Coordinates of C-alpha atoms in Angstrom, one line a residue:
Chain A
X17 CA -44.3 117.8 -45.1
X18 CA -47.6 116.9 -44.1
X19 CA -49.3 115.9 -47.1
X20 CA -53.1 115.5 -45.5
X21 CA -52.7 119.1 -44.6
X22 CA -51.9 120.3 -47.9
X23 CA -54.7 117.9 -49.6
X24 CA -57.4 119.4 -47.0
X25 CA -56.3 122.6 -46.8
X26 CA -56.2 123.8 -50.7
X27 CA -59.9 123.8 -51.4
X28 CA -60.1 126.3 -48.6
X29 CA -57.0 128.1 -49.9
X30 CA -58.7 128.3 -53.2
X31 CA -62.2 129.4 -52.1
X32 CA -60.4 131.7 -49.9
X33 CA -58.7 133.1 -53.0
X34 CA -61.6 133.4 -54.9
X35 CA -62.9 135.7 -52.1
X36 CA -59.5 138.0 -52.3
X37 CA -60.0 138.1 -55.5
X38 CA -63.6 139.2 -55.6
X39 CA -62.6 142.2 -52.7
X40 CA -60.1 143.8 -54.3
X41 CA -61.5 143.5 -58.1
X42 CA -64.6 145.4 -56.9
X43 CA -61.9 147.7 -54.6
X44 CA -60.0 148.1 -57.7
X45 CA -63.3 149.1 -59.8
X46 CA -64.9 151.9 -58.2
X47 CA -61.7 152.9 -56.6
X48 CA -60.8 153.6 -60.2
X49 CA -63.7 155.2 -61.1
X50 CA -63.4 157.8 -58.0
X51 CA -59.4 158.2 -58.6
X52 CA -60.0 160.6 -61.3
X53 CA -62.2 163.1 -60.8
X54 CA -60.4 163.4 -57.2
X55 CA -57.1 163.4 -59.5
X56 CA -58.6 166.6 -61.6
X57 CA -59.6 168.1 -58.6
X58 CA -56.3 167.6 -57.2
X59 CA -54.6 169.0 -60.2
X60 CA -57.1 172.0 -59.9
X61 CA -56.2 175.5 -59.4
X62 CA -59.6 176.2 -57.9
X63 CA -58.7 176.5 -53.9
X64 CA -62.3 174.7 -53.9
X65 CA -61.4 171.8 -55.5
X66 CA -57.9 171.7 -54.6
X67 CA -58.3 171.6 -50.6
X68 CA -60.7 168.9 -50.3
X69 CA -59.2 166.6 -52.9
X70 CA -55.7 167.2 -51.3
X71 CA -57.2 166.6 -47.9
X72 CA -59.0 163.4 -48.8
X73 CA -55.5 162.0 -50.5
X74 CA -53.4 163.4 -47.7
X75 CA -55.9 161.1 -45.2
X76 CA -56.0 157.8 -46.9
X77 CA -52.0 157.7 -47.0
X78 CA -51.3 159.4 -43.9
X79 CA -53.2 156.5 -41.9
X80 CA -52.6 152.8 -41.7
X81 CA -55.5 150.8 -43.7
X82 CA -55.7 148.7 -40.4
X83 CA -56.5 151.8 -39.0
X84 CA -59.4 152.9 -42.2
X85 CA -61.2 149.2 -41.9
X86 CA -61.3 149.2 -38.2
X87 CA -63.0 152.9 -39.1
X88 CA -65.5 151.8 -41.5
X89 CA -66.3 148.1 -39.6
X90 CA -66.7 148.8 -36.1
X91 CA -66.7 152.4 -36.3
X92 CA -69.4 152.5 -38.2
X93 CA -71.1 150.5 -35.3
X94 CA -71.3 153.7 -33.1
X95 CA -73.4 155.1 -35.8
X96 CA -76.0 152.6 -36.0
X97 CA -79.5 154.4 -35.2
X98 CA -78.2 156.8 -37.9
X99 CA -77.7 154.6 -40.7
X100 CA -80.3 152.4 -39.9
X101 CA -82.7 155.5 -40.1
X102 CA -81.2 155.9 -43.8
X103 CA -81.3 152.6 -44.7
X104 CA -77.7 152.0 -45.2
X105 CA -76.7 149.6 -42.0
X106 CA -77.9 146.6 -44.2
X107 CA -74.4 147.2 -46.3
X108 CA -72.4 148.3 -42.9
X109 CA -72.7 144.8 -41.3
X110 CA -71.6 143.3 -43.8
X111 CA -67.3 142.6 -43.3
X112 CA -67.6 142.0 -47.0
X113 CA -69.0 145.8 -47.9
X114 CA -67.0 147.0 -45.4
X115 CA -63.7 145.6 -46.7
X116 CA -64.6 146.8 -50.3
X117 CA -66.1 150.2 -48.8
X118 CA -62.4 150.5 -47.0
X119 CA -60.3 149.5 -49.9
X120 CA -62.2 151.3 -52.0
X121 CA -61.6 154.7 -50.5
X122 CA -57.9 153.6 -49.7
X123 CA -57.1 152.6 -53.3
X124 CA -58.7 155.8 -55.0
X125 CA -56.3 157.6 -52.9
X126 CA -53.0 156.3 -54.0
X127 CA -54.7 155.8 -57.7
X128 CA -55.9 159.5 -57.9
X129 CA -51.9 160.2 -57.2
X130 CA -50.6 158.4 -59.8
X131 CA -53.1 160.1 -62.0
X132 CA -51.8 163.1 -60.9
X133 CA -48.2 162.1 -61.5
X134 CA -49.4 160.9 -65.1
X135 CA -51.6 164.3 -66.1
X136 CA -48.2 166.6 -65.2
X137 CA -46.5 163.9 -67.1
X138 CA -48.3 164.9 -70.3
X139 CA -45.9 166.9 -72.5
X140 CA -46.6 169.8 -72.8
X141 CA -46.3 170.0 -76.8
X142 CA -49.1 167.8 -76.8
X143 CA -50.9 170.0 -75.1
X144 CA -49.8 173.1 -76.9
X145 CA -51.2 171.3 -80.4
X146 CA -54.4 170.9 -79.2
X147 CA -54.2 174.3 -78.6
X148 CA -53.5 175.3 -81.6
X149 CA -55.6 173.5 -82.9
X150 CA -58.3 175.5 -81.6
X151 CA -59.4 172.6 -79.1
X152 CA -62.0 173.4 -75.7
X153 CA -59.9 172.6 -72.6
X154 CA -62.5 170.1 -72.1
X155 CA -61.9 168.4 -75.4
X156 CA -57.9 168.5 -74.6
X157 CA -58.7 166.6 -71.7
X158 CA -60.6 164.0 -73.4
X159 CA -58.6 163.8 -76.2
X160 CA -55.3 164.0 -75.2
X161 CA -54.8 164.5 -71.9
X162 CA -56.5 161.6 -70.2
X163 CA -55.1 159.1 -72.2
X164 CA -51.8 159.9 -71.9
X165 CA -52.1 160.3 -68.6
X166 CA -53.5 156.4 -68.1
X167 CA -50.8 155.4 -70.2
X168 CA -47.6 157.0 -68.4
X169 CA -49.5 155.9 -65.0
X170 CA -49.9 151.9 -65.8
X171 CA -46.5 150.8 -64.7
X172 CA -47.3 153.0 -61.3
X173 CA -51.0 151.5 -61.3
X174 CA -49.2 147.9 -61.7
X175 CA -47.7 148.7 -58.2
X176 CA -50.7 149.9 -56.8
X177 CA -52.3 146.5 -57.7
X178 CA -50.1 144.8 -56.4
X179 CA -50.2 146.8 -52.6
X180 CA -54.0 145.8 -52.9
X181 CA -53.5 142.4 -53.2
X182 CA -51.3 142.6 -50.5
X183 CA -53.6 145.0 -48.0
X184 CA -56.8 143.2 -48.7
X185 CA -54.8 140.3 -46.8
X186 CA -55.8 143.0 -43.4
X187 CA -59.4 142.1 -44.1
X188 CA -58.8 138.9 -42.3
X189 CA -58.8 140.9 -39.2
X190 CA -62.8 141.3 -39.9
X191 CA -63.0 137.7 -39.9
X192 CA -63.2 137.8 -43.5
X193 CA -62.8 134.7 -44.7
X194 CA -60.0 135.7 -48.0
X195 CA -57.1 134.0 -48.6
X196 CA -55.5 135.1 -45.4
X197 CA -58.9 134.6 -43.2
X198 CA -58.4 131.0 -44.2
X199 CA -54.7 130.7 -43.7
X200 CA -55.5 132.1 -39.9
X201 CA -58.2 130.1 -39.5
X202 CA -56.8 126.7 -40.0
X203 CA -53.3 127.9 -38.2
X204 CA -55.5 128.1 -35.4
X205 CA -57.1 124.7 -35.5
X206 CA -53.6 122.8 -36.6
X207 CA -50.9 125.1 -35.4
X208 CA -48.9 124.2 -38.4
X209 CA -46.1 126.8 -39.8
X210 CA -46.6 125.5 -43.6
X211 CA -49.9 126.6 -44.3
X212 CA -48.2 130.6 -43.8
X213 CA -46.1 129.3 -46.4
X214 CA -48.6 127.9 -48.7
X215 CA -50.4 131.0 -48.7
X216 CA -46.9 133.3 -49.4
X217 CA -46.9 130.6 -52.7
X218 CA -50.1 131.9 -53.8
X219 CA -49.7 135.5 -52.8
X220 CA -46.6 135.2 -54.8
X221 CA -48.1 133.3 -57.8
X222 CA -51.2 136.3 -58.0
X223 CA -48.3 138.3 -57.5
X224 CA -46.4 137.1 -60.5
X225 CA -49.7 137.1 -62.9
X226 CA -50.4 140.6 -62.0
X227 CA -47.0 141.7 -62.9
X228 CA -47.3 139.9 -66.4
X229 CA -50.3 140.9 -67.1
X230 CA -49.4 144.7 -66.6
X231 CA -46.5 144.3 -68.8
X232 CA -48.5 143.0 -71.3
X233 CA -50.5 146.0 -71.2
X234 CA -47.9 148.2 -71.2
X235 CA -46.5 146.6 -74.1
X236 CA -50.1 146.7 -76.2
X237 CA -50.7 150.6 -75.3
X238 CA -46.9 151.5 -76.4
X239 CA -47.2 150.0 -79.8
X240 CA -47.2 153.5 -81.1
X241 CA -43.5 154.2 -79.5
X242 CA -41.7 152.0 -81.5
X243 CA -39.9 149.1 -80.0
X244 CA -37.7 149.5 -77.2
X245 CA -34.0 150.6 -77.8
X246 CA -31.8 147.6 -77.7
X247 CA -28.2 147.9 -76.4
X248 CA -26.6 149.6 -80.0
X249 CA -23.8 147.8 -81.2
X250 CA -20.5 149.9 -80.7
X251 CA -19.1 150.4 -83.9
X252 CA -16.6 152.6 -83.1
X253 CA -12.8 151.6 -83.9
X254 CA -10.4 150.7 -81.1
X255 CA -9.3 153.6 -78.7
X256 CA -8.2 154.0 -75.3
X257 CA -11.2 155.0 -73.0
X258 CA -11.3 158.7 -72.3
X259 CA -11.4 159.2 -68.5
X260 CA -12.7 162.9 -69.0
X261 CA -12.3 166.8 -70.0
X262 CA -8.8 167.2 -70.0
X263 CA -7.1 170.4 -70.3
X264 CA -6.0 171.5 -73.5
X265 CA -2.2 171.5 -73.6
Chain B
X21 CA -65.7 164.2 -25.5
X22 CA -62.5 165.9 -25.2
X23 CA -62.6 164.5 -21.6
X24 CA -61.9 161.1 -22.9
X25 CA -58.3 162.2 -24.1
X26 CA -57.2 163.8 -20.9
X27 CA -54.3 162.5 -19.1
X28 CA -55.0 161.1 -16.4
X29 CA -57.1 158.4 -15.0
X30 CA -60.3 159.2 -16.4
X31 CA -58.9 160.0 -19.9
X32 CA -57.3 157.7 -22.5
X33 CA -54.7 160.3 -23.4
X34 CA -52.1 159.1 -21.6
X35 CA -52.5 155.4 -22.2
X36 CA -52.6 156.5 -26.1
X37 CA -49.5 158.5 -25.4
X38 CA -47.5 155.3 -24.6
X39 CA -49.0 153.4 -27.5
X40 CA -47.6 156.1 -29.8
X41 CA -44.5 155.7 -28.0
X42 CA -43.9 152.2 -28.7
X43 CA -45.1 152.7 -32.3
X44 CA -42.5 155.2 -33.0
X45 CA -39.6 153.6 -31.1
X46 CA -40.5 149.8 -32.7
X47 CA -40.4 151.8 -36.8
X48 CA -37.1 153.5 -35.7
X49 CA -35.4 150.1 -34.3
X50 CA -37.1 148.5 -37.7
X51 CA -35.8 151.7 -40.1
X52 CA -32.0 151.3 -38.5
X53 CA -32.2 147.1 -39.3
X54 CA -33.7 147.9 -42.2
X55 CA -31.5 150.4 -44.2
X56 CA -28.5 147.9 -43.2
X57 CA -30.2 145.1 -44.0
X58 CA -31.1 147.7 -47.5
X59 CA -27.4 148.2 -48.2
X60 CA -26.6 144.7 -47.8
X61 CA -29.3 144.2 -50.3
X62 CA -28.5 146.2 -53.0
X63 CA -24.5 145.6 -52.7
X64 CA -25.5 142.0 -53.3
X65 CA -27.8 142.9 -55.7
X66 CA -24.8 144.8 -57.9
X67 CA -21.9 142.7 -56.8
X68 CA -19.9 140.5 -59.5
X69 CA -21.0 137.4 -57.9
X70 CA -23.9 135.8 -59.5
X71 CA -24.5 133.8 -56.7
X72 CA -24.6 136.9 -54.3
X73 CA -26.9 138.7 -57.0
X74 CA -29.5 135.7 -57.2
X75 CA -29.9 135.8 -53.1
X76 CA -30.6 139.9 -53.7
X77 CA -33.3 138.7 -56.4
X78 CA -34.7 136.1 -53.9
X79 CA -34.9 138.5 -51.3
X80 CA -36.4 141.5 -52.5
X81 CA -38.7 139.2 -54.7
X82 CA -40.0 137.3 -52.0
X83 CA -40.1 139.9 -49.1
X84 CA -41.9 142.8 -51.2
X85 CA -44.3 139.8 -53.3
X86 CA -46.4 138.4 -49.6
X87 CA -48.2 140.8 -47.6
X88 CA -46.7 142.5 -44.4
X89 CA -49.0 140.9 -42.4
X90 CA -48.0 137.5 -43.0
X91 CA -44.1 138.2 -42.8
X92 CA -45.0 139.0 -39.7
X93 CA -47.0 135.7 -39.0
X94 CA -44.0 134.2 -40.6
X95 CA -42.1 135.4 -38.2
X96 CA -43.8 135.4 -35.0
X97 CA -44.9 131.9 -35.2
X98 CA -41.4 130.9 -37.2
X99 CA -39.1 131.9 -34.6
X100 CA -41.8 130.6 -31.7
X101 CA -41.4 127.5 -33.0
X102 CA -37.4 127.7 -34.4
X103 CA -36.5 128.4 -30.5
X104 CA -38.9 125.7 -29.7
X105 CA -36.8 123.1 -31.5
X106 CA -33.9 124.7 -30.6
X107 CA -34.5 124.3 -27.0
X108 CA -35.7 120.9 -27.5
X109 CA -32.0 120.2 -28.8
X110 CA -30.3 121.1 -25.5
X111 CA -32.7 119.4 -23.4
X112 CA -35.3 122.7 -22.5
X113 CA -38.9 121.7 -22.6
X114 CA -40.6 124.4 -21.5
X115 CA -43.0 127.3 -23.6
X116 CA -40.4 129.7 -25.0
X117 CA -42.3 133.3 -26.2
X118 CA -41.4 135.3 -28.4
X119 CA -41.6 139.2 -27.6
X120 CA -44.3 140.6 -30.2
X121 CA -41.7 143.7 -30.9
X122 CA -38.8 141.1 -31.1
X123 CA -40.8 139.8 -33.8
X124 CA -42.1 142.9 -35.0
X125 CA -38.3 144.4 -35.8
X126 CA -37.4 141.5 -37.0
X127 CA -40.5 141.3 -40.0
X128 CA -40.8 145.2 -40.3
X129 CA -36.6 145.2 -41.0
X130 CA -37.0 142.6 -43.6
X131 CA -40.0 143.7 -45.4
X132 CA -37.9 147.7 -44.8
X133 CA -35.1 146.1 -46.3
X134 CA -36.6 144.6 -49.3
X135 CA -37.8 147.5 -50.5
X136 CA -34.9 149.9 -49.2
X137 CA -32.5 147.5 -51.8
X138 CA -34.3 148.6 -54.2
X139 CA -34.4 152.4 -53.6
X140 CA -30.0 152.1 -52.6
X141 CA -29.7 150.1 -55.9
X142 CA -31.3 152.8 -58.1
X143 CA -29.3 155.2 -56.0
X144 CA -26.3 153.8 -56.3
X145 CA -27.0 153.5 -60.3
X146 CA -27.4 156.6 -60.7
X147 CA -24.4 158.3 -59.5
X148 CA -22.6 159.5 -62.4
X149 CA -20.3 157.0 -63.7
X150 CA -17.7 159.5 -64.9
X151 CA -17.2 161.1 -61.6
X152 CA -16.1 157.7 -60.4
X153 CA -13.5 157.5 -63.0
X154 CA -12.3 161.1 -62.3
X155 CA -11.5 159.7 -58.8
X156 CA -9.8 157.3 -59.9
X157 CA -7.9 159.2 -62.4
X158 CA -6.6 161.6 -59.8
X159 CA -5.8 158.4 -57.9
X160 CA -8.1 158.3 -54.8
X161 CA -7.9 154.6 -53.5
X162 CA -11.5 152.8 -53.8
X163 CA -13.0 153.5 -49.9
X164 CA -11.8 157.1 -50.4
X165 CA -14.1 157.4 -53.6
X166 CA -16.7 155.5 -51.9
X167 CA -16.7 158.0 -49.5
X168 CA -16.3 161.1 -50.6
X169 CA -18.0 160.4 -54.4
X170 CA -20.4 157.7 -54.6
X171 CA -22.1 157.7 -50.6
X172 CA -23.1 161.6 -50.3
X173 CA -24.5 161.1 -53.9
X174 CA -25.9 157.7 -53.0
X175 CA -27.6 159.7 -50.1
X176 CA -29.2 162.3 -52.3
X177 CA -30.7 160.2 -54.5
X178 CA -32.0 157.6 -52.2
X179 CA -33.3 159.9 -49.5
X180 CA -36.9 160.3 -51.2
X181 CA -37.4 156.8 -51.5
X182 CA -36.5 156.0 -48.2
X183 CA -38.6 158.8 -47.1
X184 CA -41.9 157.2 -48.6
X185 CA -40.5 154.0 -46.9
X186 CA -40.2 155.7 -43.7
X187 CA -43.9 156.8 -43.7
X188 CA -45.5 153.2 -44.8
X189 CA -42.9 152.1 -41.8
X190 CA -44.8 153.5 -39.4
X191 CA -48.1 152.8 -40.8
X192 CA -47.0 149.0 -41.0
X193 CA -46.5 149.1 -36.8
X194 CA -49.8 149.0 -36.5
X195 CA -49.9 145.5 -37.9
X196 CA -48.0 144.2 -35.5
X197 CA -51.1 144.7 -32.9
X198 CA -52.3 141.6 -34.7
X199 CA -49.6 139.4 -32.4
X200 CA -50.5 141.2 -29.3
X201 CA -47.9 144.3 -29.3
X202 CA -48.9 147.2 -27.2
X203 CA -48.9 149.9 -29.9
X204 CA -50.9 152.7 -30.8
X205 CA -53.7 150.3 -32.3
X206 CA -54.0 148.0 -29.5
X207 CA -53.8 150.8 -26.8
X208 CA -57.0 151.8 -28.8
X209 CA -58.3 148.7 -29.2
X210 CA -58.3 148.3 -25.2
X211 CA -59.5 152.1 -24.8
X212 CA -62.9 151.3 -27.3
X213 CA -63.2 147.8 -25.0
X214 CA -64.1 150.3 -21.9
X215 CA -65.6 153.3 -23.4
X216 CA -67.7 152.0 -26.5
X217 CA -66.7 154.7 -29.1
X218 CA -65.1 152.7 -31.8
X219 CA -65.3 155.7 -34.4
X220 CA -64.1 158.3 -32.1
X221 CA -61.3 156.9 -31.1
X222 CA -60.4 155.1 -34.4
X223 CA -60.1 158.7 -35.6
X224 CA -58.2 159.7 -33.0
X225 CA -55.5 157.1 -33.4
X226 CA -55.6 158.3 -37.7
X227 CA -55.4 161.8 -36.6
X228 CA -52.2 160.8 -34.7
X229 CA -50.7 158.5 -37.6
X230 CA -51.5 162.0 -39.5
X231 CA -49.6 164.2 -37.1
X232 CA -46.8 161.8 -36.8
X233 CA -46.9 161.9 -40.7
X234 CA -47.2 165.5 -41.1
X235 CA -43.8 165.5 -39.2
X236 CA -41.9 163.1 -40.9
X237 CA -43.0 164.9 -44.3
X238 CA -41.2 168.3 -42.9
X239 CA -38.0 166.2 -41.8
X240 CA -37.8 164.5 -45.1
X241 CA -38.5 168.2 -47.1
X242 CA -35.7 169.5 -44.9
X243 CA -32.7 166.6 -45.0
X244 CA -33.6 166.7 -49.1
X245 CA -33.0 170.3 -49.1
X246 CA -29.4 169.8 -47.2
X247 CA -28.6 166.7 -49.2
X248 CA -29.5 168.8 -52.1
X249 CA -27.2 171.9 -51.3
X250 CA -24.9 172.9 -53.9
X251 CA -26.6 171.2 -56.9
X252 CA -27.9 173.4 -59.7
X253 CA -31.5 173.3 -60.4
X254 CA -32.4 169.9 -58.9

């Protein structure tokens, strides 16, 4: 193993991590803002709502997001007079806007899913109370709805993490220098195989801590179900194992 | 601008035509690697042998914890340079290349695979353990069961999973255009070379990945509803 190559190549790694990082935290942010309120529209019985916000999901997971950042980075080119005019090319020549703008979008997508998956998840006793209780439909939502929802997505939401960190590695292809921008780039210059495999280490070390860390969540926001069941102890007395329903004789 | 899609010479539809093409016929090589390589995976994965369930671990762990794109880097440049030595060793010293869609079946099956264990070994778990037993207690011999209990079930339950895998299948392709595999991607990459239209025809190759999804959504609804016949109230 060429040591050199390691030495010289981790700061690089590193910075280049630092920039992964930074893409798919912000993705991650305002993805997560947008998810909802594309999630309650999705959830919607208004045709109004409904359409739109099922044809926005139905988009972002129909197409490849090689596919959406080539859209929003050099498609956004042909556009240029236009956003110029409006002031907004600034942000569209930027790969770094454009990544987050791309991820962004992509991630609200998938998250505004699991929302969905975690509002019909609610049960619907909790519901019924708040009824009963005389509560608006917009206080239910507050109140009980929504965070129940969060809470039976997170393990789902863990995942979706986890594909970001793993798609914002496509940003390279906008000579973005992350993590995988940097791994390209000195592959290029030194043809060497183990810097691929230095940065599958660290994808799988970021990996690792995001998979922790949402367990640890998980854990905190369960407190209020008890522990988890452990395997019960069988106390019953020796008998042969019944096999099934047998016929009375 | 519908001009630009024609068949033909002037129009990019046929060239795209062909891209879809490979697309579709290097995710259905890939899915056929992949489910095998899937069962392999989760039979390790739920086999006696601890050293055979530590290799599933590794595998799945590894595979589904790296981005796609870089198995496929992995790969590509992995076996460019495994052949590489291995020529070397019998005395070949010329520039061996590696087919991008050799290398594209090869990463796309693994990373298929990986995740496919998974989905066969929550299939496979949840076949009703009692039904096994019944089997055996009218005495069917253990490939009979297999066959006739645990695999149609295993099926049921697993097709959903592989369904969803299916789909980000074929949106995966497209990565391989990194390493220089005619798909639909590069066909559109070369088309917005010559006619300076990135967003139009970047939409146009989404609106295909959309069709092609549409249909693989109608396939899935209609092998779940057959796999599904005969249960009460799935």
């Amino acid at each position: 193993m060429d040591l050199d190559l390691l030495l010289d190549s981790i700061p690089k790694l590193m910075q280049g991590t630092v920039v992964t990082l930074e893409v798919i935290g912000v993705a991650l942010f305002v993805g997560g803002l947008m998810a909802l309120p594309i999630a309650l529209a999705r959830v919607s019985r208004n045709p109004l709502l409904f359409t739109p916000a099922y044809g926005y999901i139905f988009f972002f997971r129909a197409t490849p997001l090689l596919v959406q950042i080539y859209l929003i980075y050099y498609g956004s080119g042909q556009f240029r007079p236009f956003l110029e005019d409006i002031g907004l090319w600034p942000i569209f020549r930027e790969a770094f806007w454009c990544a987050v703008i791309a991820l962004s979008l992509n991630t609200s997508a998938y998250t505004a899913e699991i929302l969905r998956g975690g509002i019909q998840g609610v049960p619907h006793g909790a519901i019924d109370a708040g009824h009963a209780l005389g509560m608006s439909k917009p206080l239910i939502y507050r109140r009980i709805i929504i965070p129940t929802a969060y809470r039976l997505a997170l393990p789902a939401y863990g995942n979706e993490i986890i594909f970001m960190l793993k798609g914002s590695a496509l940003v390279s292809v906008i000579a973005m220098f992350d993590l995988m921008g940097w791994t390209r780039t000195i592959f290029a210059r030194t043809f060497a195989l183990e810097i691929y495999v230095y940065a599958a280490v660290i994808y799988l070390a970021l990996t690792w801590i995001i998979s922790r860390g949402i367990k640890y969540v998980e854990g905190r926001l369960s407190r209020d179900l008890g522990p988890p069941p452990s395997p019960a102890p069988d106390l019953t007395p020796e008998r042969p194992a019944e096999t099934g329903r047998r016929a009375p004789a | 601008m519908l001009e630009l899609f024609s068949f033909g010479d002037q129009g990019w539809g046929d060239e795209l035509a062909v891209g879809a093409g490979v697309t579709l016929s290097l995710a259905v090589v890939s899915v056929a690697f992949g489910l095998v390589l899937g069962l392999l995976g989760a039979g390790a994965k739920l086999s006696r042998f601890r050293l055979l369930r530590l290799a599933g671990e590794a595998y799945t762990t590894l595979i589904r914890g790296i981005p796609e794109l870089l198995v496929i880097f992995l790969v590509y440049f992995g076996s460019g340079f495994l052949l590489q030595w291995a020529a070397e060793l019998v005395g070949y010293d010329g520039y061996i290349e590696v087919s991008g869609f050799a290398a594209g079946v090869v990463a796309l099956s693994l990373v298929f695979g990986a995740f496919a264990t998974e989905v066969f070994r929550g299939a496979f778990l949840a076949v009703p353990k009692g039904q096994i037993d019944a089997a055996h207690a009218v005495g069917m011999a253990p490939f009979l069961t297999f066959r006739r209990v645990t695999l149609p079930q295993v099926w049921r339950f697993a097709l959903p999973g592989l369904g969803n895998l299916w789909v980000s299948l074929l949106k995966d392709t497209s990565l391989v255009s990194v390493v220089a595999l005619d798909e639909l991607v590069r066909k559109t990459n070369i088309a917005i070379g010559f006619e300076k239209r990135p967003f139009t025809f970047y939409m146009a190759a989404a609106l295909i990945f959309c069709a092609m999804t549409l249909v693989s959504m109608w396939l899935q609804h209609h092998a779940e509803r057959v796999a599904n016949r005969g249960v009460r109230r799935a």
